[in-house]
Amino acid sequence: MSSIKPSRVISNTGAILLGVMGDPIVHSKSPVMHTAALKALGIAGNYVPLHVKPEGLESAIQAVRSLGFRGVNVTIPHKVEVMKYLDNIDEGAARVGAVNTIVNNDGVLTGYNTDGIGYVRSLKEEACPKLQGLEIVVLGAGGAARGIIHALTAEQPGQISVVNRTASKAIELAREWSFLADIRGLSETEAKEAVRSADVLINTTSVGMHPHVNELPVSEDWIPSGIVVSDLIYNPLKTKFLQISAARGCTTHGGLGMFVNQGAYALEYWTGQAAPVEIMKEAVLHSFTS
Ligand code: NAP
């Protein structure tokens, strides 16, 4: 995990200014989550949604410096493009090829990726405390999968099998990171045996996401009973994939924890304080129902 020591936590005004840049941004749960966190920590400040279109990204990043933001999150579609406007990129974020968190230290902007480490923290806390030596199957090889797989390689798994509809992406990703772990890329037609011997099965594809809630990323009868099954999707909170896996006696883990923990890491980078994870989760859950 990357660690940073904030050199300037609170701005001259005594308040901390934070935000999230994306296009669109109106549906983001980050403002409600971080506002609750700042309040719980007793830190004066604001976390604001920033609607930034691709053509405005460079000037928006310059404004982080000029307006004295302590930091920002970056979401779709800017996670890759933003990298060229930063002063430093953390090693993990550079390997993943995407940044979701920027820290401003007196005008020097450093980009991090907390998606993967947030996911693994959540998986270990909620479902699978020890990943060492386990057979992990990751369905999907898109942007989210890259962050997660990179973070999983640090956990000394037995083997990681990456299965993707476009097999070449999975094979290329496995080749790129073969120096980090025992990792292989597979096509969907090769997936059955890998899934059947998995200890941990992770869906990083968008299959099953609202409104296509009845779709499954793998055949139901491939899922071994009693394993850990995880889904990055958090809308719905419990996908059909997780419901079916629970009925087969699996320990299940949904995507809300990843979202909360990527935010928790970002907040810790900005403030140097432990994030109030339960309060952040409650705030997001409450916003779904209000
Ligand atoms: P992405 O970069 O577009 O990747 C999508 C992945 O899903 C690719 O591997 C793609 O395969 C696969 N896929 C899409 N439709 C498919 C289908 N019909 N059948 C089989 N495979 C299919 O997207 P992403 O950013 O990685 O996001 C993926 C999922 O993770 C989304 O559901 C998103 O909501 C979720 N997510 C959750 C969090 C969180 O905080 N919980 C954070 C980020 C993302 P191909 O390569 O063949 O196209």
Tab-separated table of N, CA and C in Angstrom, residues 169-277:
chain	number	residue	atom	x	y	z
A	169	LYS	N	-7.386	-9.218	-23.874
A	169	LYS	CA	-7.141	-8.242	-22.792
A	169	LYS	C	-6.685	-8.952	-21.515
A	170	ALA	N	-7.301	-10.089	-21.231
A	170	ALA	CA	-6.931	-10.851	-20.026
A	170	ALA	C	-5.524	-11.421	-20.174
A	171	ILE	N	-5.219	-11.923	-21.363
A	171	ILE	CA	-3.908	-12.539	-21.596
A	171	ILE	C	-2.812	-11.470	-21.519
A	172	GLU	N	-3.075	-10.319	-22.094
A	172	GLU	CA	-2.095	-9.225	-22.075
A	172	GLU	C	-1.864	-8.717	-20.657
A	173	LEU	N	-2.948	-8.573	-19.897
A	173	LEU	CA	-2.820	-8.112	-18.505
A	173	LEU	C	-1.988	-9.106	-17.692
A	174	ALA	N	-2.259	-10.392	-17.883
A	174	ALA	CA	-1.511	-11.427	-17.151
A	174	ALA	C	-0.023	-11.394	-17.531
A	175	ARG	N	0.243	-11.188	-18.795
A	175	ARG	CA	1.638	-11.123	-19.245
A	175	ARG	C	2.357	-9.920	-18.618
A	176	GLU	N	1.658	-8.782	-18.606
A	176	GLU	CA	2.240	-7.536	-18.080
A	176	GLU	C	2.625	-7.676	-16.609
A	177	TRP	N	1.806	-8.391	-15.816
A	177	TRP	CA	2.029	-8.441	-14.366
A	177	TRP	C	2.515	-9.804	-13.886
A	178	SER	N	3.052	-10.614	-14.814
A	178	SER	CA	3.497	-11.952	-14.410
A	178	SER	C	4.654	-11.867	-13.414
A	179	PHE	N	5.353	-10.734	-13.361
A	179	PHE	CA	6.460	-10.603	-12.404
A	179	PHE	C	5.946	-10.316	-10.986
A	180	LEU	N	4.656	-10.002	-10.850
A	180	LEU	CA	4.100	-9.679	-9.531
A	180	LEU	C	3.475	-10.888	-8.838
A	181	ALA	N	2.949	-11.842	-9.630
A	181	ALA	CA	2.246	-12.996	-9.053
A	181	ALA	C	2.094	-14.073	-10.123
A	182	ASP	N	1.628	-15.269	-9.689
A	182	ASP	CA	1.275	-16.323	-10.647
A	182	ASP	C	-0.094	-15.938	-11.217
A	183	ILE	N	-0.109	-15.468	-12.433
A	183	ILE	CA	-1.338	-14.904	-13.001
A	183	ILE	C	-1.485	-15.358	-14.449
A	184	ARG	N	-2.701	-15.756	-14.820
A	184	ARG	CA	-2.929	-16.219	-16.205
A	184	ARG	C	-4.210	-15.597	-16.753
A	185	GLY	N	-4.249	-15.422	-18.071
A	185	GLY	CA	-5.432	-14.887	-18.732
A	185	GLY	C	-6.164	-15.986	-19.472
A	186	LEU	N	-7.511	-15.995	-19.381
A	186	LEU	CA	-8.314	-17.055	-20.002
A	186	LEU	C	-9.478	-16.462	-20.781
A	187	SER	N	-9.910	-17.216	-21.808
A	187	SER	CA	-11.132	-16.834	-22.517
A	187	SER	C	-12.336	-17.361	-21.741
A	188	GLU	N	-13.527	-16.897	-22.108
A	188	GLU	CA	-14.735	-17.379	-21.421
A	188	GLU	C	-14.919	-18.888	-21.612
A	189	THR	N	-14.503	-19.397	-22.785
A	189	THR	CA	-14.679	-20.835	-23.024
A	189	THR	C	-13.717	-21.676	-22.181
A	190	GLU	N	-12.634	-21.068	-21.697
A	190	GLU	CA	-11.676	-21.795	-20.847
A	190	GLU	C	-11.982	-21.623	-19.361
A	191	ALA	N	-13.038	-20.873	-19.056
A	191	ALA	CA	-13.244	-20.417	-17.676
A	191	ALA	C	-13.756	-21.490	-16.726
A	192	LYS	N	-14.499	-22.473	-17.262
A	192	LYS	CA	-15.245	-23.386	-16.398
A	192	LYS	C	-14.362	-24.069	-15.336
A	193	GLU	N	-13.242	-24.650	-15.764
A	193	GLU	CA	-12.396	-25.384	-14.812
A	193	GLU	C	-11.816	-24.450	-13.756
A	194	ALA	N	-11.416	-23.240	-14.211
A	194	ALA	CA	-10.841	-22.277	-13.255
A	194	ALA	C	-11.885	-21.891	-12.210
A	195	VAL	N	-13.102	-21.620	-12.663
A	195	VAL	CA	-14.158	-21.213	-11.720
A	195	VAL	C	-14.451	-22.342	-10.751
A	196	ARG	N	-14.467	-23.562	-11.258
A	196	ARG	CA	-14.813	-24.719	-10.416
A	196	ARG	C	-13.773	-24.993	-9.340
A	197	SER	N	-12.536	-24.506	-9.544
A	197	SER	CA	-11.533	-24.738	-8.494
A	197	SER	C	-11.176	-23.447	-7.746
A	198	ALA	N	-12.028	-22.428	-7.882
A	198	ALA	CA	-11.735	-21.151	-7.222
A	198	ALA	C	-12.009	-21.209	-5.715
A	199	ASP	N	-11.182	-20.471	-4.961
A	199	ASP	CA	-11.492	-20.206	-3.548
A	199	ASP	C	-12.233	-18.878	-3.429
A	200	VAL	N	-11.877	-17.958	-4.336
A	200	VAL	CA	-12.492	-16.625	-4.346
A	200	VAL	C	-12.855	-16.301	-5.798
A	201	LEU	N	-14.111	-15.927	-6.019
A	201	LEU	CA	-14.591	-15.628	-7.379
A	201	LEU	C	-15.101	-14.186	-7.385
A	202	ILE	N	-14.522	-13.363	-8.255
A	202	ILE	CA	-14.821	-11.926	-8.226
A	202	ILE	C	-15.377	-11.469	-9.572
A	203	ASN	N	-16.558	-10.878	-9.553
A	203	ASN	CA	-17.110	-10.308	-10.789
A	203	ASN	C	-16.746	-8.830	-10.889
A	204	THR	N	-15.939	-8.500	-11.885
A	204	THR	CA	-15.629	-7.087	-12.135
A	204	THR	C	-16.281	-6.610	-13.433
A	205	THR	N	-17.078	-7.476	-14.072
A	205	THR	CA	-17.777	-7.031	-15.284
A	205	THR	C	-19.036	-6.261	-14.870
A	206	SER	N	-19.652	-5.617	-15.831
A	206	SER	CA	-20.890	-4.893	-15.529
A	206	SER	C	-22.120	-5.789	-15.678
A	207	VAL	N	-21.904	-7.092	-15.874
A	207	VAL	CA	-23.033	-8.024	-16.060
A	207	VAL	C	-23.783	-8.189	-14.731
A	208	GLY	N	-25.076	-7.857	-14.753
A	208	GLY	CA	-25.898	-7.933	-13.538
A	208	GLY	C	-26.214	-6.579	-12.941
A	209	MET	N	-25.594	-5.547	-13.531
A	209	MET	CA	-25.823	-4.183	-13.023
A	209	MET	C	-27.203	-3.680	-13.472
A	210	HIS	N	-27.806	-2.839	-12.653
A	210	HIS	CA	-29.079	-2.213	-13.006
A	210	HIS	C	-28.975	-1.569	-14.395
A	211	PRO	N	-29.914	-1.734	-15.318
A	211	PRO	CA	-31.213	-2.384	-15.158
A	211	PRO	C	-31.219	-3.867	-15.549
A	212	HIS	N	-30.047	-4.435	-15.879
A	212	HIS	CA	-30.016	-5.835	-16.357
A	212	HIS	C	-29.784	-6.782	-15.182
A	213	VAL	N	-30.644	-6.677	-14.187
A	213	VAL	CA	-30.383	-7.315	-12.895
A	213	VAL	C	-30.528	-8.832	-12.909
A	214	ASN	N	-31.074	-9.404	-13.975
A	214	ASN	CA	-31.239	-10.862	-14.005
A	214	ASN	C	-30.104	-11.580	-14.721
A	215	GLU	N	-29.101	-10.825	-15.187
A	215	GLU	CA	-27.994	-11.463	-15.913
A	215	GLU	C	-26.931	-11.974	-14.947
A	216	LEU	N	-26.272	-13.074	-15.339
A	216	LEU	CA	-25.213	-13.677	-14.517
A	216	LEU	C	-23.890	-13.665	-15.282
A	217	PRO	N	-22.775	-13.389	-14.614
A	217	PRO	CA	-21.483	-13.376	-15.321
A	217	PRO	C	-20.930	-14.766	-15.605
A	218	VAL	N	-21.380	-15.797	-14.852
A	218	VAL	CA	-21.017	-17.197	-15.145
A	218	VAL	C	-22.234	-18.084	-14.890
A	219	SER	N	-22.189	-19.286	-15.443
A	219	SER	CA	-23.269	-20.250	-15.210
A	219	SER	C	-23.412	-20.552	-13.730
A	220	GLU	N	-24.642	-20.619	-13.292
A	220	GLU	CA	-24.913	-20.863	-11.874
A	220	GLU	C	-24.239	-22.145	-11.377
A	221	ASP	N	-24.317	-23.219	-12.184
A	221	ASP	CA	-23.809	-24.497	-11.671
A	221	ASP	C	-22.284	-24.619	-11.719
A	222	TRP	N	-21.594	-23.591	-12.175
A	222	TRP	CA	-20.131	-23.608	-12.092
A	222	TRP	C	-19.662	-23.163	-10.706
A	223	ILE	N	-20.497	-22.446	-9.976
A	223	ILE	CA	-20.054	-21.800	-8.735
A	223	ILE	C	-19.929	-22.853	-7.626
A	224	PRO	N	-18.703	-23.085	-7.122
A	224	PRO	CA	-18.554	-24.105	-6.075
A	224	PRO	C	-19.237	-23.640	-4.789
A	225	SER	N	-19.806	-24.570	-4.051
A	225	SER	CA	-20.436	-24.161	-2.792
A	225	SER	C	-19.355	-23.861	-1.761
A	226	GLY	N	-19.661	-22.902	-0.895
A	226	GLY	CA	-18.786	-22.627	0.246
A	226	GLY	C	-17.612	-21.703	-0.026
A	227	ILE	N	-17.443	-21.210	-1.254
A	227	ILE	CA	-16.312	-20.309	-1.526
A	227	ILE	C	-16.716	-18.854	-1.225
A	228	VAL	N	-15.789	-17.930	-1.428
A	228	VAL	CA	-16.083	-16.507	-1.291
A	228	VAL	C	-16.430	-15.958	-2.681
A	229	VAL	N	-17.583	-15.310	-2.789
A	229	VAL	CA	-17.997	-14.728	-4.069
A	229	VAL	C	-18.219	-13.228	-3.876
A	230	SER	N	-17.594	-12.458	-4.761
A	230	SER	CA	-17.595	-11.005	-4.609
A	230	SER	C	-18.057	-10.352	-5.913
A	231	ASP	N	-18.774	-9.267	-5.792
A	231	ASP	CA	-19.259	-8.541	-6.974
A	231	ASP	C	-18.999	-7.056	-6.765
A	232	LEU	N	-18.368	-6.417	-7.743
A	232	LEU	CA	-18.075	-4.985	-7.615
A	232	LEU	C	-19.313	-4.112	-7.720
A	233	ILE	N	-20.344	-4.673	-8.322
A	233	ILE	CA	-21.568	-3.888	-8.553
A	233	ILE	C	-22.220	-3.527	-7.219
A	234	TYR	N	-22.654	-2.277	-7.058
A	234	TYR	CA	-23.423	-1.951	-5.846
A	234	TYR	C	-24.802	-1.368	-6.170
A	235	ASN	N	-25.187	-1.464	-7.417
A	235	ASN	CA	-26.562	-1.144	-7.788
A	235	ASN	C	-27.040	-2.233	-8.738
A	236	PRO	N	-27.750	-3.266	-8.221
A	236	PRO	CA	-28.285	-3.414	-6.862
A	236	PRO	C	-27.212	-3.781	-5.829
A	237	LEU	N	-27.532	-3.574	-4.560
A	237	LEU	CA	-26.582	-3.875	-3.477
A	237	LEU	C	-26.270	-5.372	-3.438
A	238	LYS	N	-27.269	-6.198	-3.707
A	238	LYS	CA	-27.038	-7.641	-3.750
A	238	LYS	C	-27.471	-8.164	-5.114
A	239	THR	N	-26.515	-8.390	-5.989
A	239	THR	CA	-26.816	-8.815	-7.364
A	239	THR	C	-27.364	-10.245	-7.361
A	240	LYS	N	-27.929	-10.624	-8.497
A	240	LYS	CA	-28.417	-11.997	-8.638
A	240	LYS	C	-27.258	-12.984	-8.453
A	241	PHE	N	-26.089	-12.623	-8.978
A	241	PHE	CA	-24.880	-13.452	-8.817
A	241	PHE	C	-24.615	-13.728	-7.329
A	242	LEU	N	-24.726	-12.708	-6.496
A	242	LEU	CA	-24.498	-12.885	-5.055
A	242	LEU	C	-25.643	-13.647	-4.400
A	243	GLN	N	-26.860	-13.387	-4.837
A	243	GLN	CA	-28.010	-14.102	-4.249
A	243	GLN	C	-27.897	-15.605	-4.506
A	244	ILE	N	-27.561	-15.944	-5.750
A	244	ILE	CA	-27.429	-17.367	-6.121
A	244	ILE	C	-26.263	-18.003	-5.369
A	245	SER	N	-25.174	-17.257	-5.247
A	245	SER	CA	-23.986	-17.785	-4.546
A	245	SER	C	-24.299	-18.008	-3.071
A	246	ALA	N	-25.028	-17.073	-2.468
A	246	ALA	CA	-25.404	-17.232	-1.044
A	246	ALA	C	-26.250	-18.492	-0.877
A	247	ALA	N	-27.146	-18.730	-1.834
A	247	ALA	CA	-28.007	-19.916	-1.758
A	247	ALA	C	-27.186	-21.203	-1.913
A	248	ARG	N	-25.996	-21.090	-2.501
A	248	ARG	CA	-25.115	-22.259	-2.653
A	248	ARG	C	-24.134	-22.358	-1.481
A	249	GLY	N	-24.373	-21.586	-0.446
A	249	GLY	CA	-23.553	-21.675	0.771
A	249	GLY	C	-22.275	-20.871	0.716
A	250	CYS	N	-22.182	-19.923	-0.240
A	250	CYS	CA	-20.967	-19.110	-0.357
A	250	CYS	C	-21.038	-17.897	0.581
A	251	THR	N	-19.865	-17.398	0.947
A	251	THR	CA	-19.767	-16.126	1.656
A	251	THR	C	-19.774	-15.040	0.594
A	252	THR	N	-20.671	-14.074	0.707
A	252	THR	CA	-20.776	-13.093	-0.377
A	252	THR	C	-20.331	-11.697	0.076
A	253	HIS	N	-19.905	-10.926	-0.916
A	253	HIS	CA	-19.317	-9.601	-0.663
A	253	HIS	C	-19.716	-8.680	-1.816
A	254	GLY	N	-20.423	-7.597	-1.501
A	254	GLY	CA	-20.905	-6.677	-2.538
A	254	GLY	C	-19.989	-5.482	-2.760
A	255	GLY	N	-20.346	-4.652	-3.736
A	255	GLY	CA	-19.473	-3.563	-4.171
A	255	GLY	C	-19.491	-2.306	-3.313
A	256	LEU	N	-20.431	-2.221	-2.374
A	256	LEU	CA	-20.505	-1.002	-1.562
A	256	LEU	C	-19.226	-0.787	-0.743
A	257	GLY	N	-18.698	-1.883	-0.210
A	257	GLY	CA	-17.492	-1.793	0.613
A	257	GLY	C	-16.309	-1.240	-0.164
A	258	MET	N	-16.205	-1.603	-1.440
A	258	MET	CA	-15.119	-1.074	-2.274
A	258	MET	C	-15.261	0.437	-2.432
A	259	PHE	N	-16.497	0.852	-2.722
A	259	PHE	CA	-16.725	2.282	-2.914
A	259	PHE	C	-16.367	3.054	-1.640
A	260	VAL	N	-16.821	2.556	-0.503
A	260	VAL	CA	-16.564	3.242	0.769
A	260	VAL	C	-15.065	3.256	1.072
A	261	ASN	N	-14.401	2.141	0.838
A	261	ASN	CA	-12.982	2.070	1.214
A	261	ASN	C	-12.044	2.799	0.262
A	262	GLN	N	-12.428	2.920	-1.030
A	262	GLN	CA	-11.589	3.773	-1.888
A	262	GLN	C	-11.669	5.211	-1.389
A	263	GLY	N	-12.857	5.585	-0.899
A	263	GLY	CA	-13.028	6.929	-0.331
A	263	GLY	C	-12.304	7.067	1.000
A	264	ALA	N	-12.306	5.989	1.783
A	264	ALA	CA	-11.636	6.023	3.092
A	264	ALA	C	-10.133	6.240	2.912
A	265	TYR	N	-9.532	5.512	1.972
A	265	TYR	CA	-8.100	5.714	1.719
A	265	TYR	C	-7.832	7.153	1.271
A	266	ALA	N	-8.669	7.658	0.374
A	266	ALA	CA	-8.462	9.034	-0.120
A	266	ALA	C	-8.513	10.016	1.047
A	267	LEU	N	-9.507	9.865	1.897
A	267	LEU	CA	-9.652	10.775	3.045
A	267	LEU	C	-8.440	10.687	3.972
A	268	GLU	N	-7.934	9.480	4.146
A	268	GLU	CA	-6.752	9.300	5.003
A	268	GLU	C	-5.530	9.982	4.383
A	269	TYR	N	-5.403	9.910	3.070
A	269	TYR	CA	-4.303	10.601	2.393
A	269	TYR	C	-4.422	12.120	2.588
A	270	TRP	N	-5.636	12.645	2.496
A	270	TRP	CA	-5.825	14.094	2.584
A	270	TRP	C	-5.679	14.624	4.005
A	271	THR	N	-6.181	13.844	4.978
A	271	THR	CA	-6.260	14.374	6.349
A	271	THR	C	-5.233	13.775	7.298
A	272	GLY	N	-4.671	12.624	6.960
A	272	GLY	CA	-3.767	11.947	7.879
A	272	GLY	C	-4.500	11.287	9.039
A	273	GLN	N	-5.819	11.241	8.986
A	273	GLN	CA	-6.597	10.627	10.077
A	273	GLN	C	-7.322	9.373	9.578
A	274	ALA	N	-7.568	8.433	10.514
A	274	ALA	CA	-8.306	7.220	10.152
A	274	ALA	C	-9.728	7.590	9.749
A	275	ALA	N	-10.177	7.062	8.630
A	275	ALA	CA	-11.517	7.396	8.122
A	275	ALA	C	-12.603	6.680	8.937
A	276	PRO	N	-13.730	7.352	9.196
A	276	PRO	CA	-14.851	6.721	9.910
A	276	PRO	C	-15.681	5.870	8.934
A	277	VAL	N	-15.173	4.673	8.651
A	277	VAL	CA	-15.705	3.855	7.558
A	277	VAL	C	-17.196	3.524	7.739
